[in-house]
CSV table of C-alpha atoms in Angstrom, one decimal:
chain,number,residue,atom,x,y,z
A,1,UNK,CA,-17.5,135.5,97.5
A,2,UNK,CA,-18.3,138.9,98.5
A,3,UNK,CA,-19.7,141.6,96.3
A,4,UNK,CA,-16.6,143.3,96.0
A,5,UNK,CA,-14.8,140.2,94.8
A,6,UNK,CA,-17.9,139.3,92.5
A,7,UNK,CA,-17.9,143.1,91.0
A,8,UNK,CA,-14.1,143.1,90.4
A,9,UNK,CA,-14.2,139.4,88.6
A,10,UNK,CA,-16.8,140.6,86.3
A,11,UNK,CA,-14.8,143.6,85.2
A,12,UNK,CA,-11.6,141.4,84.8
A,13,UNK,CA,-13.3,138.8,83.0
A,14,UNK,CA,-14.8,141.3,80.5
A,15,UNK,CA,-11.3,143.0,80.0
A,16,UNK,CA,-10.0,139.8,79.4
A,17,UNK,CA,-12.5,138.7,76.7
A,18,UNK,CA,-12.1,142.2,74.9
A,19,UNK,CA,-8.5,141.5,74.8
A,20,UNK,CA,-8.9,138.0,73.3
A,21,UNK,CA,-10.9,139.3,70.9
A,22,UNK,CA,-8.4,142.0,69.7
A,23,UNK,CA,-5.8,139.4,69.6
A,24,UNK,CA,-7.9,137.1,67.4
A,25,UNK,CA,-7.9,139.8,64.8
A,26,UNK,CA,-3.7,139.4,64.2
A,27,UNK,CA,-2.6,136.1,65.3
A,28,UNK,CA,-3.9,134.0,62.2
A,29,UNK,CA,-2.2,136.6,59.9
A,30,UNK,CA,1.0,137.5,61.5
A,31,UNK,CA,3.2,135.1,59.0
A,32,UNK,CA,1.1,136.2,55.9
A,33,UNK,CA,1.5,140.0,57.2
A,34,UNK,CA,5.4,140.3,57.5
A,35,UNK,CA,6.4,137.5,54.7
A,36,UNK,CA,4.0,138.5,52.0
A,37,UNK,CA,2.2,141.6,52.6
A,38,UNK,CA,5.4,143.5,53.6
A,39,UNK,CA,7.5,141.4,51.3
A,40,UNK,CA,10.2,140.5,53.9
A,41,UNK,CA,10.1,136.5,53.4
A,42,UNK,CA,9.7,133.7,55.5
A,43,UNK,CA,12.9,134.0,57.6
A,44,UNK,CA,11.7,137.8,58.6
A,45,UNK,CA,8.3,136.2,59.6
A,46,UNK,CA,9.9,133.3,61.6
A,47,UNK,CA,12.1,135.8,63.3
A,48,UNK,CA,9.3,137.9,64.4
A,49,UNK,CA,8.0,134.8,65.9
A,50,UNK,CA,11.4,134.0,67.7
A,51,UNK,CA,11.0,138.0,68.9
A,52,UNK,CA,7.8,136.8,70.5
A,53,UNK,CA,9.3,134.2,72.5
A,54,UNK,CA,12.4,135.4,73.6
A,55,UNK,CA,10.8,138.7,74.8
A,56,UNK,CA,8.3,136.6,76.8
A,57,UNK,CA,11.4,134.7,78.4
A,58,UNK,CA,13.3,137.8,79.5
A,59,UNK,CA,10.3,139.7,81.0
A,60,UNK,CA,8.7,136.6,82.7
A,61,UNK,CA,11.4,135.9,85.4
A,62,UNK,CA,11.0,139.3,86.6
A,63,UNK,CA,7.5,139.7,86.7
A,64,UNK,CA,6.4,137.8,89.7
A,65,UNK,CA,8.3,139.8,92.0
A,66,UNK,CA,7.0,143.1,90.6
A,67,UNK,CA,3.5,141.5,90.9
A,68,UNK,CA,3.9,140.6,94.5
A,69,UNK,CA,5.7,143.5,95.5
A,70,UNK,CA,3.5,146.3,93.7
A,71,UNK,CA,0.1,144.4,93.1
A,72,UNK,CA,-1.1,143.1,89.6
A,73,UNK,CA,-3.1,146.1,88.8
A,74,UNK,CA,0.0,148.5,87.7
A,75,UNK,CA,1.6,145.4,86.0
A,76,UNK,CA,-1.4,144.6,84.0
A,77,UNK,CA,-1.8,148.3,83.1
A,78,UNK,CA,1.6,148.8,82.2
A,79,UNK,CA,1.9,145.5,80.1
A,80,UNK,CA,-1.4,146.5,78.5
A,81,UNK,CA,0.3,149.8,77.3
A,82,UNK,CA,3.2,148.0,76.0
A,83,UNK,CA,1.3,145.6,74.2
A,84,UNK,CA,-1.0,148.3,72.7
A,85,UNK,CA,2.2,150.4,71.4
A,86,UNK,CA,3.7,147.2,70.0
A,87,UNK,CA,0.5,146.2,68.1
A,88,UNK,CA,0.1,149.7,66.7
A,89,UNK,CA,3.7,149.9,65.6
A,90,UNK,CA,3.7,146.6,64.0
A,91,UNK,CA,0.8,147.3,61.9
A,92,UNK,CA,2.6,150.7,60.7
A,93,UNK,CA,6.2,149.0,60.4
A,94,UNK,CA,7.4,148.1,56.9
A,95,UNK,CA,11.2,147.2,57.8
A,96,UNK,CA,12.5,144.2,59.4
A,97,UNK,CA,14.4,146.0,62.4
A,98,UNK,CA,10.9,148.0,63.3
A,99,UNK,CA,8.9,144.9,63.2
A,100,UNK,CA,11.2,143.2,65.3
A,101,UNK,CA,11.2,145.9,67.9
A,102,UNK,CA,7.3,145.9,67.6
A,103,UNK,CA,7.2,142.2,68.2
A,104,UNK,CA,9.3,142.2,71.2
A,105,UNK,CA,7.0,145.1,72.8
A,106,UNK,CA,4.0,143.1,71.8
A,107,UNK,CA,5.4,139.9,72.9
A,108,UNK,CA,6.6,141.2,76.3
A,109,UNK,CA,3.3,142.8,77.2
A,110,UNK,CA,1.2,139.9,76.2
A,111,UNK,CA,3.6,137.5,78.3
A,112,UNK,CA,3.2,139.8,81.5
A,113,UNK,CA,-0.4,140.2,81.1
A,114,UNK,CA,-0.8,136.3,81.5
A,115,UNK,CA,0.6,136.0,85.4
A,116,UNK,CA,-0.9,139.5,86.6
A,117,UNK,CA,-4.5,138.7,85.4
A,118,UNK,CA,-4.2,135.3,86.8
A,119,UNK,CA,-3.2,137.0,90.1
A,120,UNK,CA,-6.0,139.4,89.8
A,121,UNK,CA,-8.5,136.2,89.4
A,122,UNK,CA,-6.8,134.5,92.4
A,123,UNK,CA,-7.4,137.8,94.6
A,124,UNK,CA,-10.9,137.9,93.1
A,125,UNK,CA,-11.8,134.3,94.4
A,126,UNK,CA,-11.8,131.9,97.3
A,127,UNK,CA,-10.4,128.5,97.0
A,128,UNK,CA,-13.8,127.2,96.5
A,129,UNK,CA,-14.9,129.4,93.5
A,130,UNK,CA,-11.3,129.6,91.7
A,131,UNK,CA,-11.9,126.5,89.8
A,132,UNK,CA,-15.2,127.9,88.2
A,133,UNK,CA,-13.3,131.3,87.6
A,134,UNK,CA,-10.7,130.3,85.6
A,135,UNK,CA,-12.9,128.0,83.6
A,136,UNK,CA,-14.8,131.0,82.4
A,137,UNK,CA,-11.6,132.7,81.6
A,138,UNK,CA,-10.3,130.0,79.4
A,139,UNK,CA,-14.1,130.1,77.8
A,140,UNK,CA,-13.9,133.7,77.3
A,141,UNK,CA,-10.5,133.7,76.0
A,142,UNK,CA,-11.2,131.1,73.2
A,143,UNK,CA,-14.6,132.5,72.3
A,144,UNK,CA,-12.9,136.1,71.9
A,145,UNK,CA,-10.0,134.6,69.7
A,146,UNK,CA,-12.4,132.6,67.6
A,147,UNK,CA,-14.9,135.7,66.8
A,148,UNK,CA,-12.0,138.0,66.5
A,149,UNK,CA,-10.2,135.7,64.0
A,150,UNK,CA,-13.5,135.2,62.2
A,151,UNK,CA,-14.0,138.9,61.6
A,152,UNK,CA,-10.5,139.6,60.8
A,153,UNK,CA,-10.5,137.2,58.0
A,154,UNK,CA,-13.6,139.1,56.5
A,155,UNK,CA,-11.6,142.3,56.5
A,156,UNK,CA,-8.1,141.5,55.9
A,157,UNK,CA,-7.1,141.5,52.1
A,158,UNK,CA,-3.3,140.6,51.2
A,159,UNK,CA,-3.8,143.3,48.2
A,160,UNK,CA,-4.4,145.9,50.9
A,161,UNK,CA,-1.6,146.7,53.6
A,162,UNK,CA,-3.9,149.1,55.3
A,163,UNK,CA,-6.4,146.4,55.9
A,164,UNK,CA,-3.6,144.7,58.0
A,165,UNK,CA,-2.8,148.1,59.7
A,166,UNK,CA,-6.7,148.3,60.6
A,167,UNK,CA,-6.5,144.8,62.2
A,168,UNK,CA,-3.4,145.8,64.6
A,169,UNK,CA,-4.9,149.2,65.4
A,170,UNK,CA,-8.2,147.2,66.4
A,171,UNK,CA,-5.8,145.1,68.7
A,172,UNK,CA,-4.0,148.0,70.0
A,173,UNK,CA,-7.3,149.5,70.9
A,174,UNK,CA,-8.5,146.4,72.8
A,175,UNK,CA,-5.3,146.6,74.9
A,176,UNK,CA,-6.1,150.1,76.1
A,177,UNK,CA,-9.7,149.1,76.7
A,178,UNK,CA,-8.2,146.5,79.1
A,179,UNK,CA,-6.0,148.8,80.7
A,180,UNK,CA,-9.2,151.5,81.2
A,181,UNK,CA,-11.0,148.3,82.7
A,182,UNK,CA,-8.5,147.3,85.2
A,183,UNK,CA,-8.2,151.0,86.3
A,184,UNK,CA,-12.0,151.0,87.6
A,185,UNK,CA,-11.3,147.6,89.8
A,186,UNK,CA,-11.1,147.8,93.6
A,187,UNK,CA,-9.2,144.9,94.3
A,188,UNK,CA,-9.9,142.4,96.9
A,189,UNK,CA,-7.2,139.9,98.2
A,190,UNK,CA,-8.3,136.5,99.1
A,191,UNK,CA,-6.0,134.5,101.4
A,192,UNK,CA,-4.4,131.6,100.4
A,193,UNK,CA,-4.6,128.2,101.7
A,194,UNK,CA,-3.2,127.9,105.0
A,195,UNK,CA,0.2,125.8,105.0
A,196,UNK,CA,0.6,126.0,101.3
A,197,UNK,CA,4.4,124.8,101.5
A,198,UNK,CA,4.5,121.8,103.5
A,199,UNK,CA,6.7,121.9,106.9
A,200,UNK,CA,10.3,121.1,106.2
A,201,UNK,CA,10.4,122.6,102.6
A,202,UNK,CA,12.6,125.6,101.7
A,203,UNK,CA,11.0,128.6,103.1
A,204,UNK,CA,13.6,131.0,103.2
A,205,UNK,CA,16.0,132.9,100.8
A,206,UNK,CA,15.2,134.5,97.4
A,207,UNK,CA,11.6,134.0,95.8
A,208,UNK,CA,13.0,131.7,93.3
A,209,UNK,CA,15.1,129.7,95.8
A,210,UNK,CA,12.0,129.2,98.0
A,211,UNK,CA,9.9,128.3,94.8
A,212,UNK,CA,12.4,125.8,93.8
A,213,UNK,CA,12.4,124.4,97.1
A,214,UNK,CA,8.8,123.5,97.1
A,215,UNK,CA,8.6,120.0,95.8
A,216,UNK,CA,5.0,120.1,94.8
A,217,UNK,CA,5.5,123.1,92.6
A,218,UNK,CA,8.5,121.8,91.0
A,219,UNK,CA,6.6,118.9,89.9
A,220,UNK,CA,4.0,120.8,88.5
A,221,UNK,CA,6.4,122.9,86.5
A,222,UNK,CA,7.8,119.8,85.2
A,223,UNK,CA,4.2,118.6,84.4
A,224,UNK,CA,3.1,121.9,82.9
A,225,UNK,CA,6.0,121.8,80.5
A,226,UNK,CA,5.4,118.5,79.2
A,227,UNK,CA,1.4,119.3,78.8
A,228,UNK,CA,2.1,122.7,76.8
A,229,UNK,CA,4.9,121.0,74.7
A,230,UNK,CA,2.8,118.0,73.8
A,231,UNK,CA,-0.7,119.9,73.3
A,232,UNK,CA,0.2,123.7,72.3
A,233,UNK,CA,3.6,123.4,71.3
A,234,UNK,CA,2.3,121.0,68.6
A,235,UNK,CA,-0.7,122.2,67.2
A,236,UNK,CA,0.6,124.5,64.4
A,237,UNK,CA,4.0,123.1,63.8
A,238,UNK,CA,4.8,119.3,64.4
A,239,UNK,CA,1.0,118.2,64.3
A,240,UNK,CA,0.2,120.5,61.2
A,241,UNK,CA,3.6,119.2,59.7
A,242,UNK,CA,2.7,115.6,60.1
A,243,UNK,CA,-0.9,116.2,58.7
A,244,UNK,CA,0.0,117.8,55.7
A,245,UNK,CA,3.0,115.8,55.0
A,246,UNK,CA,1.9,112.0,55.9
A,247,UNK,CA,-2.0,112.2,56.2
A,248,UNK,CA,-2.2,114.4,53.2
A,249,UNK,CA,-4.2,117.1,55.0
A,250,UNK,CA,-5.2,120.2,52.8
A,251,UNK,CA,-5.1,123.6,54.5
A,252,UNK,CA,-8.5,124.0,54.5
A,253,UNK,CA,-9.0,120.9,56.4
A,254,UNK,CA,-6.3,122.1,59.0
A,255,UNK,CA,-8.6,125.2,59.4
A,256,UNK,CA,-11.4,122.8,60.3
A,257,UNK,CA,-9.4,121.1,62.6
A,258,UNK,CA,-8.4,124.3,64.4
A,259,UNK,CA,-12.2,125.2,64.3
A,260,UNK,CA,-13.1,121.9,65.8
A,261,UNK,CA,-10.5,122.3,68.9
A,262,UNK,CA,-12.0,125.8,69.4
A,263,UNK,CA,-15.6,124.5,69.1
A,264,UNK,CA,-14.8,121.8,71.4
A,265,UNK,CA,-13.5,124.1,73.9
A,266,UNK,CA,-16.6,126.3,73.8
A,267,UNK,CA,-19.3,123.5,73.9
A,268,UNK,CA,-17.7,121.3,76.3
A,269,UNK,CA,-16.2,123.9,78.7
A,270,UNK,CA,-18.9,124.1,81.5
A,271,UNK,CA,-20.3,120.5,80.6
A,272,UNK,CA,-16.7,119.5,81.5
A,273,UNK,CA,-16.4,121.9,84.5
A,274,UNK,CA,-19.5,120.0,86.5
A,275,UNK,CA,-17.7,116.9,86.0
A,276,UNK,CA,-14.1,117.9,87.3
A,277,UNK,CA,-14.7,120.5,90.0
A,278,UNK,CA,-15.8,118.0,92.7
A,279,UNK,CA,-12.9,115.5,91.8
A,280,UNK,CA,-9.1,115.3,92.3
A,281,UNK,CA,-7.2,117.6,90.4
A,282,UNK,CA,-4.2,115.1,89.8
A,283,UNK,CA,-6.8,112.4,88.2
A,284,UNK,CA,-8.3,115.0,86.1
A,285,UNK,CA,-4.8,115.7,84.7
A,286,UNK,CA,-4.1,112.1,84.3
A,287,UNK,CA,-7.0,111.4,82.5
A,288,UNK,CA,-6.4,114.2,80.1
A,289,UNK,CA,-3.1,112.4,79.5
A,290,UNK,CA,-5.0,109.2,78.6
A,291,UNK,CA,-7.5,111.4,76.4
A,292,UNK,CA,-4.7,112.8,74.7
A,293,UNK,CA,-3.0,109.5,74.1
A,294,UNK,CA,-6.5,108.4,72.2
A,295,UNK,CA,-6.1,111.5,70.2
A,296,UNK,CA,-2.5,110.7,69.0
A,297,UNK,CA,-3.6,107.1,68.1
A,298,UNK,CA,-6.2,108.5,66.1
A,299,UNK,CA,-4.0,111.3,64.5
A,300,UNK,CA,-1.7,108.1,63.5
A,301,UNK,CA,-4.4,106.3,61.9
A,302,UNK,CA,-5.1,109.3,59.7
A,303,UNK,CA,-1.4,109.2,58.3
A,304,UNK,CA,-1.3,105.5,57.7
A,305,UNK,CA,-2.9,105.8,54.4
A,306,UNK,CA,-5.1,103.0,54.5
A,307,UNK,CA,-8.6,104.6,54.2
A,308,UNK,CA,-9.7,107.4,51.9
A,309,UNK,CA,-8.9,111.2,52.1
A,310,UNK,CA,-12.2,111.9,53.7
A,311,UNK,CA,-11.6,109.2,56.7
A,312,UNK,CA,-7.9,110.8,57.2
A,313,UNK,CA,-9.7,114.2,57.2
A,314,UNK,CA,-12.3,113.1,59.8
A,315,UNK,CA,-9.4,111.5,62.0
A,316,UNK,CA,-7.2,114.5,61.9
A,317,UNK,CA,-10.2,116.8,62.8
A,318,UNK,CA,-11.2,114.3,65.6
A,319,UNK,CA,-7.7,114.6,67.2
A,320,UNK,CA,-7.9,118.3,67.3
A,321,UNK,CA,-11.4,118.1,68.9
A,322,UNK,CA,-10.1,115.6,71.8
A,323,UNK,CA,-7.4,117.9,72.4
A,324,UNK,CA,-9.6,120.7,72.9
A,325,UNK,CA,-11.7,118.6,75.5
A,326,UNK,CA,-8.4,118.0,77.3
A,327,UNK,CA,-7.9,121.9,77.6
A,328,UNK,CA,-11.3,122.4,78.7
A,329,UNK,CA,-10.6,119.9,81.4
A,330,UNK,CA,-7.2,121.5,82.4
A,331,UNK,CA,-8.4,125.1,82.5
A,332,UNK,CA,-10.3,124.9,85.6
A,333,UNK,CA,-7.3,122.7,87.2
A,334,UNK,CA,-4.0,123.8,86.4
A,335,UNK,CA,-4.2,127.5,87.0
A,336,UNK,CA,-6.3,127.1,90.2
A,337,UNK,CA,-3.7,124.3,91.5
A,338,UNK,CA,-0.7,127.0,91.0
A,339,UNK,CA,-2.6,129.7,93.2
A,340,UNK,CA,-3.4,127.0,95.8
A,341,UNK,CA,0.1,125.8,96.1
A,342,UNK,CA,1.5,129.4,96.3
A,343,UNK,CA,2.2,130.8,100.0
A,344,UNK,CA,0.5,134.1,101.0
A,345,UNK,CA,2.4,136.8,99.0
A,346,UNK,CA,3.8,134.6,96.4
A,347,UNK,CA,0.9,134.0,94.0
A,348,UNK,CA,2.4,136.5,91.3
A,349,UNK,CA,5.8,134.5,91.6
A,350,UNK,CA,4.1,131.3,91.3
A,351,UNK,CA,1.9,132.6,88.4
A,352,UNK,CA,5.0,133.8,86.8
A,353,UNK,CA,7.1,130.7,86.9
A,354,UNK,CA,4.1,128.7,85.3
A,355,UNK,CA,3.8,131.4,82.5
A,356,UNK,CA,7.5,131.1,81.9
A,357,UNK,CA,7.2,127.2,81.6
A,358,UNK,CA,4.6,127.6,79.3
A,359,UNK,CA,6.3,130.1,77.1
A,360,UNK,CA,9.5,127.6,77.2
A,361,UNK,CA,7.5,124.7,76.1
A,362,UNK,CA,5.7,126.9,73.1
A,363,UNK,CA,9.1,128.1,72.0
A,364,UNK,CA,10.5,124.3,71.9
A,365,UNK,CA,7.3,123.1,70.0
A,366,UNK,CA,8.9,123.4,66.6
A,367,UNK,CA,11.4,120.9,67.2
A,368,UNK,CA,8.6,118.3,66.4
A,369,UNK,CA,8.5,119.6,62.9
A,370,UNK,CA,11.4,117.7,61.3
A,371,UNK,CA,10.1,114.4,63.0
A,372,UNK,CA,6.4,115.0,62.0
A,373,UNK,CA,7.3,115.8,58.5
A,374,UNK,CA,10.3,113.4,58.1
A,375,UNK,CA,9.5,110.4,60.7
A,376,UNK,CA,5.9,110.7,61.1
A,377,UNK,CA,5.1,107.4,62.9
A,378,UNK,CA,8.1,107.7,65.2
A,379,UNK,CA,6.7,111.4,65.9
A,380,UNK,CA,3.2,109.7,66.7
A,381,UNK,CA,4.8,107.1,68.8
A,382,UNK,CA,6.9,109.8,70.8
A,383,UNK,CA,3.7,111.9,71.8
A,384,UNK,CA,1.9,108.9,72.7
A,385,UNK,CA,4.5,108.1,75.0
A,386,UNK,CA,4.7,111.4,76.1
A,387,UNK,CA,0.8,111.8,76.7
A,388,UNK,CA,0.9,108.4,78.9
A,389,UNK,CA,3.9,110.2,80.6
A,390,UNK,CA,1.5,113.2,81.3
A,391,UNK,CA,-0.8,110.7,83.2
A,392,UNK,CA,2.1,109.1,85.5
A,393,UNK,CA,3.5,112.8,86.0
A,394,UNK,CA,-0.1,113.8,87.3
A,395,UNK,CA,-0.6,110.8,89.7
A,396,UNK,CA,2.9,111.3,91.1
A,397,UNK,CA,2.0,115.1,91.8
A,398,UNK,CA,-1.0,113.9,93.6
A,399,UNK,CA,1.0,112.2,96.4
A,400,UNK,CA,2.5,115.7,96.9
A,401,UNK,CA,-0.6,117.7,97.5
A,402,UNK,CA,-2.5,118.2,100.5
A,403,UNK,CA,-6.1,116.9,100.3
A,404,UNK,CA,-7.5,120.5,99.8
A,405,UNK,CA,-5.0,121.4,97.4
A,406,UNK,CA,-6.0,118.2,95.5
A,407,UNK,CA,-9.7,118.4,96.0
A,408,UNK,CA,-10.6,122.0,97.1
A,409,UNK,CA,-14.5,120.8,97.2
A,410,UNK,CA,-13.6,119.5,100.7
A,411,UNK,CA,-13.5,123.2,101.9
A,412,UNK,CA,-16.6,123.9,104.0
A,413,UNK,CA,-17.8,127.2,102.7
A,414,UNK,CA,-15.7,129.9,101.3
A,415,UNK,CA,-13.0,132.3,103.0
A,416,UNK,CA,-14.0,135.7,103.4
A,417,UNK,CA,-11.5,138.0,101.4
A,418,UNK,CA,-9.9,141.1,102.9
A,419,UNK,CA,-9.8,144.4,100.8
A,420,UNK,CA,-6.4,145.6,100.1
A,421,UNK,CA,-6.4,149.2,99.3
A,422,UNK,CA,-4.4,149.7,96.2
A,423,UNK,CA,-2.2,152.5,97.7
A,424,UNK,CA,-0.7,150.0,100.0
A,425,UNK,CA,0.0,146.8,98.4
A,426,UNK,CA,1.7,144.0,100.0
A,427,UNK,CA,5.4,143.7,100.2
A,428,UNK,CA,7.4,140.6,100.3
A,429,UNK,CA,10.8,140.2,101.3
A,430,UNK,CA,13.4,139.6,98.7
């Protein structure tokens, strides 16, 4: 890694952490803010969450092409400004229409930021250093979210709407800080792995046609959807419903479970990194599927009712902690693999496609709520099968990857980066 790449990476990671810190101030309290503080009820709060998802699903299909044509820097700055405006206006809104419009702006800004920042990390790393760079990003995000949520919980007061306005104001400022930091970054551009798309696969046509003709990437998108639906999509929806209805978990215990998830990520991230960065990515993902299978089995035990309330709580907290260990293993695996699959000039498109799949999985995650609350053991059985399916899909994906894509440690030394001036971004034919 060159000095230019190292300096740029440090600023990107710092801006990313500060943004996560700002988001942490508001994410745990959005439902309470809309439904109770503004007195708009649960339907309005649900509509705000739907607006977040809709804005992301609309914006992301267009994002990749813009990143690849104009570069990720202006995209991050524009998204940060949009998110800042959305956050501030959300904190000042009192009616359903302005709240929904604010949620649309905030959701679109946050969604577009993800692939743009991921592309910046790719440009500032080589295939040999990418794994550690994305692990650090995930670690800093979770640390920022956790600290922001902790401090925000001390500030917020349901009887004082102004305290919520302050939280959203802090979030808005953090987005502007991100924009300011990114403005100072001198972007290098690291070449992708040679022959990322195997010969014989689609290499002509529009960007989406080329991507969908890339068999390994399509399999990774399917795998990513299943992963995000089975884990992140269930955290605050189906699994929470299962815990409260079937296992008798109290809200405070659910809070401890979420804290255990974050704590497992923060504690295990760099220990796990040393174990996975020299191993095949497909096998690491398969192992995560097996770990999550155990997590769902333990969750099922918590709902059987054969033990004490303390045993049920301990089992439920353990489930969330195991999910966290799996997440720590995926963070240095999935995002770098997306980057290494992308051919030269298509990193933004590939990152946006993966972010879109993630948003779709999160949007569909609440479909598990009726099953988790109404037929709890069937819910557990379904997701045990899904987790085993993750392991199977990962091993099948491994057969589509080149040796270097599956195990980047095979590379001998780092690729030297080429600095791309901001005024002359690379242009890719439509």
